[in-house]
């Protein structure tokens, strides 16, 4: 199960957002009470897809890279034996990094296919 997602590109009022934590069961993506359209709900869902190995997040049609520049997504999965940390960059989207504690060290690199 995907348990967390973080990127320095995720901002709220120009401040980097805290790590987004997912819980068992249904997780909803909703706008703030005073928000309107174009606040990032679809971009966020594309980021989740990117964590699962998808490619739409870095496509020209999505406009993520052209709008925010290249950046890295950090994400963790828990398959019942503790968190496993990974990262993936928009600059090298064909590579998924297996990370050590706090995403700071890369212990292994995998192709998206092997991932």
XYZ file of N, CA, C and O in Angstrom:
460
model
N 0.837 -1.166 0.000
C 0.000 0.000 0.000
C 0.892 1.242 0.000
O 1.877 1.309 0.726
N 0.537 2.206 -0.808
C 1.209 3.498 -0.788
C 0.870 4.179 0.533
O -0.304 4.331 0.870
N 1.897 4.564 1.304
C 1.633 5.154 2.612
C 2.038 6.618 2.716
O 1.570 7.317 3.621
N 2.933 7.088 1.823
C 3.274 8.503 1.858
C 3.830 8.961 0.522
O 4.336 8.169 -0.267
N 3.706 10.268 0.296
C 4.158 10.901 -0.942
C 4.621 12.303 -0.593
O 3.934 13.016 0.141
N 5.797 12.673 -1.115
C 6.344 13.996 -0.810
C 7.156 14.493 -1.994
O 7.806 13.721 -2.692
N 7.111 15.794 -2.219
C 7.958 16.433 -3.214
C 8.104 17.901 -2.863
O 7.163 18.530 -2.377
N 9.291 18.442 -3.121
C 9.490 19.874 -2.922
C 8.657 20.688 -3.911
O 8.483 21.889 -3.730
N 8.139 20.048 -4.953
C 7.285 20.734 -5.930
C 5.855 20.900 -5.413
O 5.101 21.700 -5.946
N 5.479 20.154 -4.376
C 4.137 20.281 -3.791
C 4.156 21.461 -2.834
O 4.794 21.413 -1.781
N 3.455 22.516 -3.198
C 3.482 23.729 -2.383
C 2.077 24.200 -2.041
O 1.138 23.980 -2.792
N 1.992 24.866 -0.926
C 0.760 25.498 -0.475
C 1.146 26.916 -0.059
O 1.945 27.094 0.865
N 0.655 27.908 -0.765
C 1.022 29.313 -0.522
C 2.538 29.504 -0.583
O 3.133 30.125 0.289
N 3.153 28.908 -1.604
C 4.596 28.996 -1.852
C 5.464 28.339 -0.783
O 6.665 28.541 -0.759
N 4.884 27.549 0.102
C 5.645 26.782 1.096
C 5.554 25.310 0.723
O 4.486 24.825 0.333
N 6.675 24.603 0.851
C 6.673 23.163 0.562
C 5.728 22.461 1.534
O 5.787 22.669 2.747
N 4.844 21.658 0.956
C 3.879 20.913 1.776
C 4.569 19.837 2.592
O 5.566 19.267 2.173
N 3.987 19.527 3.706
C 4.455 18.392 4.501
C 4.156 17.110 3.737
O 3.353 17.090 2.807
N 4.790 16.039 4.159
C 4.560 14.735 3.553
C 3.075 14.384 3.628
O 2.438 14.570 4.669
N 2.542 13.901 2.534
C 1.145 13.474 2.470
C 1.094 12.016 2.902
O 1.791 11.169 2.335
N 0.304 11.727 3.904
C 0.210 10.378 4.454
C -1.126 9.757 4.061
O -2.172 10.391 4.187
N -1.058 8.526 3.593
C -2.260 7.781 3.221
C -2.575 6.786 4.334
O -1.684 6.295 5.022
N -3.844 6.485 4.479
C -4.313 5.576 5.519
C -5.015 4.393 4.879
O -5.484 4.474 3.745
N -5.114 3.297 5.612
C -5.849 2.133 5.124
C -7.289 2.548 4.838
O -7.849 3.389 5.543
N -7.847 2.016 3.790
C -9.209 2.377 3.411
C -9.216 3.434 2.328
O -8.263 3.592 1.588
N -10.273 4.199 2.268
C -10.443 5.207 1.229
C -9.754 6.505 1.640
O -9.907 6.974 2.762
N -8.999 7.074 0.709
C -8.374 8.383 0.896
C -8.975 9.303 -0.156
O -9.044 8.947 -1.323
N -9.396 10.481 0.243
C -10.046 11.417 -0.674
C -9.117 12.572 -1.014
O -8.322 13.008 -0.182
N -9.231 13.063 -2.239
C -8.521 14.255 -2.681
C -9.577 15.338 -2.827
O -10.411 15.282 -3.724
N -9.536 16.303 -1.924
C -10.548 17.361 -1.913
C -9.870 18.731 -1.860
O -8.761 18.874 -1.365
N -10.568 19.733 -2.350
C -10.068 21.102 -2.326
C -10.363 21.737 -0.971
O -11.267 21.313 -0.254
N -9.599 22.760 -0.647
C -9.897 23.536 0.551
C -11.246 24.223 0.358
O -11.701 24.421 -0.765
N -11.846 24.633 1.431
C -13.176 25.234 1.390
C -13.237 26.454 0.473
O -14.183 26.647 -0.262
N -12.230 27.303 0.483
C -12.258 28.528 -0.313
C -11.539 28.383 -1.654
O -11.340 29.377 -2.353
N -11.152 27.170 -2.006
C -10.400 26.959 -3.245
C -11.342 26.876 -4.440
O -12.525 26.621 -4.314
N -10.769 27.102 -5.598
C -11.536 26.952 -6.831
C -10.856 25.905 -7.705
O -10.064 25.122 -7.221
N -11.128 25.928 -8.973
C -10.532 24.962 -9.881
C -9.053 25.267 -10.091
O -8.565 26.312 -9.712
N -8.341 24.339 -10.699
C -6.914 24.497 -11.012
C -6.054 24.667 -9.767
O -5.167 25.510 -9.718
N -6.298 23.831 -8.750
C -5.487 23.917 -7.539
C -4.572 22.711 -7.362
O -3.854 22.637 -6.382
N -4.607 21.752 -8.320
C -3.652 20.661 -8.293
C -4.180 19.272 -8.001
O -3.399 18.350 -7.819
N -5.496 19.094 -7.955
C -6.044 17.765 -7.657
C -5.627 16.747 -8.715
O -5.162 15.658 -8.376
N -5.764 17.092 -9.981
C -5.392 16.175 -11.057
C -3.888 15.951 -11.074
O -3.423 14.813 -11.232
N -3.117 17.005 -10.881
C -1.656 16.861 -10.827
C -1.250 15.927 -9.696
O -0.342 15.104 -9.853
N -1.923 16.042 -8.564
C -1.629 15.157 -7.439
C -1.915 13.699 -7.801
O -1.115 12.806 -7.502
N -3.048 13.451 -8.453
C -3.380 12.087 -8.839
C -2.392 11.544 -9.871
O -2.041 10.357 -9.845
N -1.891 12.411 -10.752
C -0.846 11.991 -11.688
C 0.445 11.661 -10.938
O 1.179 10.750 -11.323
N 0.727 12.380 -9.853
C 1.903 12.086 -9.031
C 1.765 10.716 -8.369
O 2.733 9.946 -8.300
N 0.583 10.384 -7.902
C 0.336 9.058 -7.335
C 0.584 7.992 -8.401
O 1.263 6.989 -8.152
N 0.079 8.216 -9.604
C 0.302 7.286 -10.712
C 1.803 7.142 -11.000
O 2.289 6.043 -11.244
N 2.547 8.247 -10.947
C 3.994 8.240 -11.174
C 4.688 7.360 -10.131
O 5.614 6.614 -10.442
N 4.222 7.421 -8.889
C 4.782 6.578 -7.830
C 4.551 5.101 -8.110
O 5.347 4.255 -7.722
N 3.489 4.791 -8.826
C 3.182 3.404 -9.181
C 3.833 2.989 -10.502
O 3.583 1.901 -10.992
N 4.643 3.875 -11.087
C 5.352 3.529 -12.321
C 4.754 4.126 -13.573
O 5.244 3.864 -14.671
N 3.719 4.932 -13.451
C 3.076 5.539 -14.610
C 3.938 6.598 -15.270
O 4.942 7.055 -14.713
N 3.522 7.004 -16.461
C 4.305 7.952 -17.250
C 3.577 9.267 -17.541
O 4.196 10.222 -18.001
N 2.293 9.346 -17.289
C 1.512 10.534 -17.653
C 2.001 11.795 -16.942
O 1.917 12.890 -17.494
N 2.535 11.664 -15.737
C 3.005 12.811 -14.957
C 4.074 13.604 -15.705
O 4.152 14.816 -15.588
N 4.905 12.916 -16.489
C 6.001 13.585 -17.198
C 5.686 13.834 -18.672
O 6.540 14.302 -19.415
N 4.464 13.556 -19.095
C 4.111 13.787 -20.498
C 3.950 15.282 -20.753
O 3.635 16.061 -19.847
N 4.182 15.679 -21.987
C 4.006 17.090 -22.362
C 2.567 17.545 -22.136
O 2.323 18.698 -21.775
N 1.606 16.639 -22.354
C 0.195 16.984 -22.181
C -0.139 17.374 -20.741
O -0.987 18.221 -20.503
N 0.522 16.757 -19.777
C 0.241 17.056 -18.373
C 0.758 18.442 -17.988
O 0.179 19.108 -17.141
N 1.844 18.868 -18.593
C 2.392 20.191 -18.312
C 3.062 20.333 -16.951
O 3.364 21.447 -16.526
N 3.314 19.234 -16.277
C 3.917 19.292 -14.940
C 5.347 19.820 -15.013
O 5.709 20.767 -14.307
N 6.170 19.215 -15.860
C 7.579 19.610 -15.941
C 7.710 21.027 -16.481
O 8.483 21.835 -15.949
N 6.930 21.372 -17.503
C 7.018 22.730 -18.047
C 6.528 23.768 -17.034
O 7.007 24.891 -16.999
N 5.609 23.393 -16.183
C 5.066 24.322 -15.196
C 5.872 24.421 -13.910
O 5.953 25.483 -13.304
N 6.471 23.314 -13.486
C 7.152 23.288 -12.196
C 8.638 22.983 -12.287
O 9.343 23.028 -11.285
N 9.116 22.650 -13.476
C 10.512 22.258 -13.627
C 10.721 20.821 -13.171
O 9.811 20.179 -12.644
N 11.915 20.314 -13.407
C 12.219 18.946 -12.976
C 12.276 18.883 -11.458
O 12.736 19.818 -10.802
N 11.798 17.792 -10.915
C 11.782 17.594 -9.476
C 11.691 16.105 -9.167
O 11.519 15.288 -10.058
N 11.834 15.791 -7.920
C 11.823 14.406 -7.457
C 10.605 14.162 -6.582
O 10.239 15.007 -5.764
N 10.005 13.002 -6.753
C 8.935 12.546 -5.866
C 9.512 11.486 -4.942
O 10.204 10.571 -5.402
N 9.256 11.602 -3.664
C 9.620 10.590 -2.677
C 8.337 9.895 -2.257
O 7.321 10.552 -2.025
N 8.392 8.579 -2.148
C 7.189 7.849 -1.777
C 7.559 6.561 -1.061
O 8.655 6.033 -1.225
N 6.638 6.089 -0.251
C 6.871 4.867 0.516
C 5.683 3.935 0.386
O 4.536 4.369 0.318
N 6.002 2.664 0.357
C 4.999 1.605 0.358
C 5.201 0.765 1.605
O 6.324 0.630 2.106
N 4.126 0.198 2.107
C 4.207 -0.771 3.189
C 3.439 -2.004 2.734
O 2.240 -1.936 2.469
N 4.177 -3.097 2.617
C 3.576 -4.354 2.175
C 3.390 -5.313 3.346
O 3.343 -6.520 3.175
N 3.332 -4.740 4.560
C 3.122 -5.547 5.749
C 4.383 -5.825 6.536
O 4.331 -6.394 7.617
N 5.531 -5.418 6.005
C 6.784 -5.679 6.719
C 7.578 -4.387 6.938
O 8.796 -4.392 6.952
N 6.890 -3.274 7.061
C 7.545 -1.985 7.272
C 7.638 -1.189 5.987
O 7.429 -1.712 4.889
N 7.952 0.091 6.128
C 8.009 0.983 4.966
C 9.233 0.712 4.111
O 10.319 0.495 4.625
N 9.003 0.745 2.810
C 10.082 0.704 1.830
C 10.056 2.044 1.115
O 9.005 2.451 0.603
N 11.174 2.754 1.082
C 11.244 4.104 0.542
C 11.820 4.108 -0.865
O 12.787 3.395 -1.153
N 11.232 4.947 -1.709
C 11.636 5.078 -3.100
C 11.613 6.547 -3.499
O 10.962 7.363 -2.856
N 12.289 6.859 -4.595
C 12.164 8.177 -5.206
C 12.240 8.014 -6.713
O 12.776 7.031 -7.220
N 11.687 8.999 -7.392
C 11.692 8.997 -8.859
C 11.711 10.446 -9.322
O 10.944 11.268 -8.833
N 12.595 10.741 -10.253
C 12.763 12.105 -10.733
C 12.115 12.285 -12.101
O 12.142 11.369 -12.935
N 11.600 13.468 -12.331
C 11.049 13.768 -13.655
C 12.162 13.901 -14.686
O 11.917 13.795 -15.874
N 13.380 14.117 -14.212
C 14.518 14.256 -15.118
C 14.978 12.904 -15.658
O 15.452 12.803 -16.793
N 14.834 11.855 -14.854
C 15.188 10.487 -15.256
C 14.021 9.563 -14.908
O 14.133 8.718 -14.021
N 12.888 9.711 -15.599
C 11.682 8.983 -15.206
C 11.745 7.474 -15.430
O 10.890 6.753 -14.915
N 12.738 6.996 -16.150
C 12.855 5.552 -16.376
C 13.564 4.838 -15.238
O 13.744 3.623 -15.287
N 13.989 5.593 -14.211
C 14.720 5.020 -13.077
C 13.941 5.269 -11.792
O 13.469 6.375 -11.531
N 13.823 4.232 -10.976
C 13.241 4.341 -9.635
C 14.364 4.046 -8.643
O 15.048 3.028 -8.758
N 14.559 4.944 -7.706
C 15.589 4.772 -6.687
C 15.010 4.087 -5.463
O 13.954 4.474 -4.974
N 15.713 3.077 -4.972
C 15.402 2.484 -3.681
C 16.202 3.302 -2.680
O 17.412 3.472 -2.841
N 15.534 3.833 -1.668
C 16.175 4.791 -0.770
C 16.361 4.233 0.631
O 15.607 3.379 1.084
N 17.349 4.792 1.293
C 17.554 4.520 2.702
C 16.697 5.457 3.528
O 15.827 6.163 3.016
N 17.002 5.516 4.798
C 16.235 6.329 5.740
C 16.133 7.778 5.282
O 17.098 8.373 4.840
N 14.958 8.344 5.374
C 14.693 9.748 5.061
C 14.946 10.113 3.600
O 15.141 11.294 3.296
N 14.985 9.156 2.714
C 15.142 9.371 1.270
C 16.493 9.982 0.896
O 16.717 10.317 -0.240
N 17.405 10.143 1.826
C 18.650 10.861 1.549
C 19.672 10.032 0.784
O 20.493 10.592 0.071
N 19.667 8.746 0.970
C 20.637 7.906 0.266
C 19.919 6.962 -0.683
O 18.828 6.471 -0.392
N 20.543 6.732 -1.810
C 20.019 5.779 -2.786
C 20.813 4.488 -2.629
O 22.033 4.486 -2.758
N 20.118 3.391 -2.325
C 20.798 2.118 -2.121
C 20.810 1.257 -3.377
O 21.628 0.357 -3.497
N 19.885 1.545 -4.293
C 19.790 0.769 -5.524
C 18.977 1.558 -6.540
O 18.112 2.348 -6.157
N 19.259 1.359 -7.811
C 18.453 1.954 -8.872
C 17.841 0.837 -9.701
O 18.515 -0.129 -10.036
N 16.559 0.997 -9.998
C 15.822 0.013 -10.794
C 15.238 0.678 -12.010
O 14.845 1.855 -11.962
N 15.130 -0.068 -13.090
C 14.357 0.436 -14.224
C 12.888 0.401 -13.812
O 12.503 -0.371 -12.927
N 12.082 1.238 -14.426
C 10.648 1.219 -14.108
C 10.081 -0.162 -14.372
O 9.257 -0.661 -13.602
N 10.548 -0.811 -15.407
C 10.062 -2.151 -15.742
C 10.367 -3.141 -14.607
O 9.511 -3.930 -14.222
N 11.582 -3.098 -14.060
C 11.947 -3.997 -12.968
C 11.251 -3.626 -11.665
O 10.964 -4.473 -10.831
N 10.978 -2.370 -11.505
C 10.295 -1.861 -10.321
C 8.891 -2.420 -10.258
O 8.414 -2.918 -9.299
